[in-house]
XYZ file of N, CA, C and O in Angstrom:
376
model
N 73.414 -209.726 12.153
C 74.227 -210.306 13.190
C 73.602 -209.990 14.542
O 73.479 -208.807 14.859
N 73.127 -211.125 15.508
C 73.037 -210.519 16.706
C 74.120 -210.666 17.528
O 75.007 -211.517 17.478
N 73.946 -209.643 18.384
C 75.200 -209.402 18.885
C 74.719 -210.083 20.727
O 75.614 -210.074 21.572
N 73.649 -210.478 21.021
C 73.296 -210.918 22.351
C 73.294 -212.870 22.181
O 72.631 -213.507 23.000
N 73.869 -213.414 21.374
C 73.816 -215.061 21.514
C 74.864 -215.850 22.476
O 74.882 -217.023 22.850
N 76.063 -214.329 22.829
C 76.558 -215.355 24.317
C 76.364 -215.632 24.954
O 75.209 -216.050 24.865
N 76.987 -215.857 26.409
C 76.232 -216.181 27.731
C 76.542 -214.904 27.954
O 75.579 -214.206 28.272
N 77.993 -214.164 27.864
C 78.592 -213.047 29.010
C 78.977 -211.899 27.122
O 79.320 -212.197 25.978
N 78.763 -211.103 27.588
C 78.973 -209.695 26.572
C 80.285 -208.809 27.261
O 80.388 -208.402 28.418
N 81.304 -208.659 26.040
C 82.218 -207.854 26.877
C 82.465 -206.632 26.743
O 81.489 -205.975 26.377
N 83.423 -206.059 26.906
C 83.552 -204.674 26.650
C 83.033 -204.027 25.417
O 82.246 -203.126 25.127
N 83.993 -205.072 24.680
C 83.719 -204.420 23.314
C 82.640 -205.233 22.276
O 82.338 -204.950 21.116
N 82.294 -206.069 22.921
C 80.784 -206.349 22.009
C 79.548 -205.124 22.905
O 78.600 -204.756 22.211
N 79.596 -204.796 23.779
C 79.170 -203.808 24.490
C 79.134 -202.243 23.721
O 78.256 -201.381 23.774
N 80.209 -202.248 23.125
C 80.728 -200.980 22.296
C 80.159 -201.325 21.046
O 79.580 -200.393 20.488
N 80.167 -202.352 20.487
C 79.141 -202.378 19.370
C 78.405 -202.085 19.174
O 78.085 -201.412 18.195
N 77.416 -202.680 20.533
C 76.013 -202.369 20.426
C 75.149 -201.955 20.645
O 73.967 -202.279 20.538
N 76.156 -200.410 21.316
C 75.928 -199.526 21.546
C 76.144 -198.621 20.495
O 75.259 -197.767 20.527
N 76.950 -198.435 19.564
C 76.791 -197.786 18.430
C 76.225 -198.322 17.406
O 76.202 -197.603 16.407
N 75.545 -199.816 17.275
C 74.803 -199.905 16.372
C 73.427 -198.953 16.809
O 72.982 -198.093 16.049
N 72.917 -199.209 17.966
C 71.535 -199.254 18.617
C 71.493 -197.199 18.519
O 70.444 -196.679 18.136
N 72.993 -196.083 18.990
C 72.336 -195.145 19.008
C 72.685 -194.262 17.714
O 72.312 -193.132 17.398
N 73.807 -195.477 16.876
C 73.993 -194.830 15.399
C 75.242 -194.014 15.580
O 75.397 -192.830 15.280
N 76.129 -194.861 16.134
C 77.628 -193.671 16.657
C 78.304 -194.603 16.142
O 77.937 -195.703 15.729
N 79.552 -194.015 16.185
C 80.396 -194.687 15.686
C 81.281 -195.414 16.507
O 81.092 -195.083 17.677
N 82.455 -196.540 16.357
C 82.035 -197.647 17.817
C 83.384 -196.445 19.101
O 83.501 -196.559 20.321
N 84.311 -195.220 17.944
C 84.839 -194.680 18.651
C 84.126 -193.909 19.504
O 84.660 -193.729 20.599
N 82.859 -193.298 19.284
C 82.206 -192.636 20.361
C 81.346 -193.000 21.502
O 81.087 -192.484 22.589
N 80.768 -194.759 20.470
C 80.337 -195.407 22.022
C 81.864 -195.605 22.274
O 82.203 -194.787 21.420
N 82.494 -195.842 22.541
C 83.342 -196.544 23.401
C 84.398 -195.153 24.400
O 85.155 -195.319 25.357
N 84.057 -194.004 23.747
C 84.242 -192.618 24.890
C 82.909 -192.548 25.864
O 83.050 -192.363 27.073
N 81.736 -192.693 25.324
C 80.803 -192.910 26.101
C 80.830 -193.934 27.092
O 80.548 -193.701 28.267
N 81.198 -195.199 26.615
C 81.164 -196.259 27.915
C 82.244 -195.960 28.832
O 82.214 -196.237 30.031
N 83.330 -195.306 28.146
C 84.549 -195.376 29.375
C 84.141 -194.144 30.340
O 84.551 -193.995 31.491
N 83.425 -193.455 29.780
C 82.759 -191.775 30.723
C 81.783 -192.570 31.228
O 81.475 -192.089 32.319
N 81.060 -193.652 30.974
C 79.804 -194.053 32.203
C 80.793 -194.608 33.293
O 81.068 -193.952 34.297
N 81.230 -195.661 33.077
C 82.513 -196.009 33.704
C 83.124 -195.381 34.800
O 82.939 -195.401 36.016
N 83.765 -194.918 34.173
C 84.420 -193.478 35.326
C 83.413 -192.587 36.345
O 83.722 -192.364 37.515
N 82.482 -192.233 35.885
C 81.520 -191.554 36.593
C 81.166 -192.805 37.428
O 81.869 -192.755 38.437
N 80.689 -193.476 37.441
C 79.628 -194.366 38.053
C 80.782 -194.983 39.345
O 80.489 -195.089 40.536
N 81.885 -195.270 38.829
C 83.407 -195.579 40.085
C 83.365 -194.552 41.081
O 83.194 -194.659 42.295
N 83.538 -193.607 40.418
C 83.593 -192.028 41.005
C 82.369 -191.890 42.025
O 82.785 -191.956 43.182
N 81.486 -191.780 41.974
C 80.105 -191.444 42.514
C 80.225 -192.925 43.533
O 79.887 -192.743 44.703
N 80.611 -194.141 43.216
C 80.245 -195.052 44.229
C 81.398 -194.740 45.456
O 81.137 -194.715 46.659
N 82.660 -194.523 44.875
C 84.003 -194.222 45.722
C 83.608 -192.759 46.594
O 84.196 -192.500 47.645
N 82.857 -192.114 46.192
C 81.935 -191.171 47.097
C 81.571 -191.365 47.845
O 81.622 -190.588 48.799
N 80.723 -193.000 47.910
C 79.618 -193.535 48.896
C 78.062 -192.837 48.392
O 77.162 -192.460 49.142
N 78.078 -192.815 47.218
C 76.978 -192.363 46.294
C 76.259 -193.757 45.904
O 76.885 -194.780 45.627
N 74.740 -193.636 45.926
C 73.998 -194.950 45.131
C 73.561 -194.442 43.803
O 72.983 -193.373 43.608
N 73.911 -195.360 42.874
C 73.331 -194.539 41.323
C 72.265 -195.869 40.574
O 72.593 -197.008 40.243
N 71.023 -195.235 40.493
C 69.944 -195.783 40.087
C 70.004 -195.321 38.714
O 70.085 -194.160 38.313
N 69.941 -196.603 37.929
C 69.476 -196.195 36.434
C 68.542 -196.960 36.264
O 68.563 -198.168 36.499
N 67.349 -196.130 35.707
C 66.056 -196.392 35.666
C 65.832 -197.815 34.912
O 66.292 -197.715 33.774
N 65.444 -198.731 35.081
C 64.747 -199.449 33.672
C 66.083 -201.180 33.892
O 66.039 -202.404 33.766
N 67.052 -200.098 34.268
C 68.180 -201.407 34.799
C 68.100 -202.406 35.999
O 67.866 -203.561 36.356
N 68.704 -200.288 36.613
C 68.902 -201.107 38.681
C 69.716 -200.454 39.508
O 70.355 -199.653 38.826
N 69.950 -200.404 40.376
C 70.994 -199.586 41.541
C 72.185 -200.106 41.824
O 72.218 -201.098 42.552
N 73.468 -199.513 41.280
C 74.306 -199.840 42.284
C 75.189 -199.320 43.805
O 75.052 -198.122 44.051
N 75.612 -199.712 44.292
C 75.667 -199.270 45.898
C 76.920 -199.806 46.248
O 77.401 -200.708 45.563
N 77.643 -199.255 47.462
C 78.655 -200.023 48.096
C 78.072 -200.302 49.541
O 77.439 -199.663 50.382
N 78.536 -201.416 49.428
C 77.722 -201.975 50.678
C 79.168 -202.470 51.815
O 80.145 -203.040 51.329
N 79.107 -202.224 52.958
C 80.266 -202.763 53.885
C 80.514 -204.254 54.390
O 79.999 -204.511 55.479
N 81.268 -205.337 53.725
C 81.716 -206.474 54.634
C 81.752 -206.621 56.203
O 81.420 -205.511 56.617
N 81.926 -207.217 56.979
C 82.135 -207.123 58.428
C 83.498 -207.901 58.065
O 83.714 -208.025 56.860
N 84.481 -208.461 58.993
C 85.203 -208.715 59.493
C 85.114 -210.452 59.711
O 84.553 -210.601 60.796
N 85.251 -211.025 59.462
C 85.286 -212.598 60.007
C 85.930 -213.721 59.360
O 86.769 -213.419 58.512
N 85.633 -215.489 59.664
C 86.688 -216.013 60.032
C 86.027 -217.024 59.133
O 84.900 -217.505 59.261
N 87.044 -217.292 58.080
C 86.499 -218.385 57.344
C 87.758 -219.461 57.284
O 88.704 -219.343 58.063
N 87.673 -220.921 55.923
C 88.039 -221.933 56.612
C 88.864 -221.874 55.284
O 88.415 -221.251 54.322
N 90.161 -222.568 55.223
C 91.264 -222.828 54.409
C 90.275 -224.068 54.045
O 89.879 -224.943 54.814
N 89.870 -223.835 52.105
C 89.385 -225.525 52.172
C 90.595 -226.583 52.041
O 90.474 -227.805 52.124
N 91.475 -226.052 51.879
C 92.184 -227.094 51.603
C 92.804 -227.847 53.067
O 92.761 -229.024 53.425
N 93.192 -227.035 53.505
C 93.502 -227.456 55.282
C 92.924 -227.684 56.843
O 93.358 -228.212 57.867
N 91.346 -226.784 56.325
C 90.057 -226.812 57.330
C 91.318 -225.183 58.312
O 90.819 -224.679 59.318
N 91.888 -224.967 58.123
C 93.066 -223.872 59.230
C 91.902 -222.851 59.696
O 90.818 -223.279 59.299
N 91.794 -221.799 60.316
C 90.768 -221.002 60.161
C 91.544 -219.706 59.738
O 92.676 -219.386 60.100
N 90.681 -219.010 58.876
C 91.602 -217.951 57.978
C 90.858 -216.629 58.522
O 89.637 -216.502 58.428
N 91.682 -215.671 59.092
C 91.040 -213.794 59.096
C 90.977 -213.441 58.208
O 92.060 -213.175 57.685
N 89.709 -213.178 57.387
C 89.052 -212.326 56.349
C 88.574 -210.849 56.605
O 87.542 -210.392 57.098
N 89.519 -210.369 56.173
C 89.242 -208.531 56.951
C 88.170 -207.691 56.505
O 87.884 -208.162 55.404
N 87.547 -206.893 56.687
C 86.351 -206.241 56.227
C 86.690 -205.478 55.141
O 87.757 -204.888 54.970
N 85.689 -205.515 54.379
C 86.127 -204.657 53.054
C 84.451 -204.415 52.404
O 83.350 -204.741 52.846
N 84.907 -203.655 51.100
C 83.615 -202.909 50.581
C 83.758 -203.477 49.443
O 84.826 -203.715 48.879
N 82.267 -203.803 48.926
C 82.000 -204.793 47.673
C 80.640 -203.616 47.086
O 79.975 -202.780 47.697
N 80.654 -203.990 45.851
C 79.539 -203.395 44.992
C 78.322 -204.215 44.947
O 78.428 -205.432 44.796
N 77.033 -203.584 45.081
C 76.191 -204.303 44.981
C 75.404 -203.757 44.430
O 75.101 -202.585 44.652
N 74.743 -204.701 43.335
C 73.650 -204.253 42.101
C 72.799 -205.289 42.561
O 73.004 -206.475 42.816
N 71.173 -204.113 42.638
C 69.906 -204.856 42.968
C 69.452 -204.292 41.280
O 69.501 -203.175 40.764
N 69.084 -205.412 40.847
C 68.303 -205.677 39.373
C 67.176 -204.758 39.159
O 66.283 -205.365 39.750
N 66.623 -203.652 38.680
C 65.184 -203.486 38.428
C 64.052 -204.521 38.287
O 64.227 -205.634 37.790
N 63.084 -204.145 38.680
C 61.751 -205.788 38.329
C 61.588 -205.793 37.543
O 60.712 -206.624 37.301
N 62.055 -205.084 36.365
C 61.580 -205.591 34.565
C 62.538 -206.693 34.223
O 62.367 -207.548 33.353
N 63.807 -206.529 35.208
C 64.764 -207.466 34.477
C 64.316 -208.882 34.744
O 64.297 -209.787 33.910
N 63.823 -208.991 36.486
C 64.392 -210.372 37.149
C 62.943 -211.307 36.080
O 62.818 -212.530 36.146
């Protein structure tokens, strides 16, 4: 069975194939993914960047503040600043 023929992989095909690939069972990948999980929230909610080798970096990066358009009405709408995650790809991936 391969387990990569979707477009999008979810949690728990994730948990599969991760205990097929390190030979766990899918209850221990799936303590493992929820501990990468948590750590990796944790460390960004820090304002921490976490590089995993071979993958890619993720980061929180800051929005500004500005003024976008109701499509439905053209109105002009205040979009308030906020913090988004951002993952730059490793070059093996792109």
């Amino acid at each position: 069975m391969n387990l990569f023929t979707s477009q999008a992989m979810n949690k728990a095909q994730l948990v599969e194939a991760v205990a097929l690939d390190a030979n766990l069972t899918k209850v221990e990948a799936r303590k493992a993914i929820d501990a990468m999980i948590r750590v990796t929230v944790q460390a960004l909610r820090e304002g921490e960047r976490l590089t995993l080798t071979g993958l890619g970096s993720f980061s929180i990066q800051q929005k500004a503040e500005r003024v976008g358009r109701n499509p439905r009405t053209g109105a002009a709408v205040k979009i308030p600043a906020r913090k988004v995650i951002r993952f730059r790809p490793a070059v093996e991936i792109e």
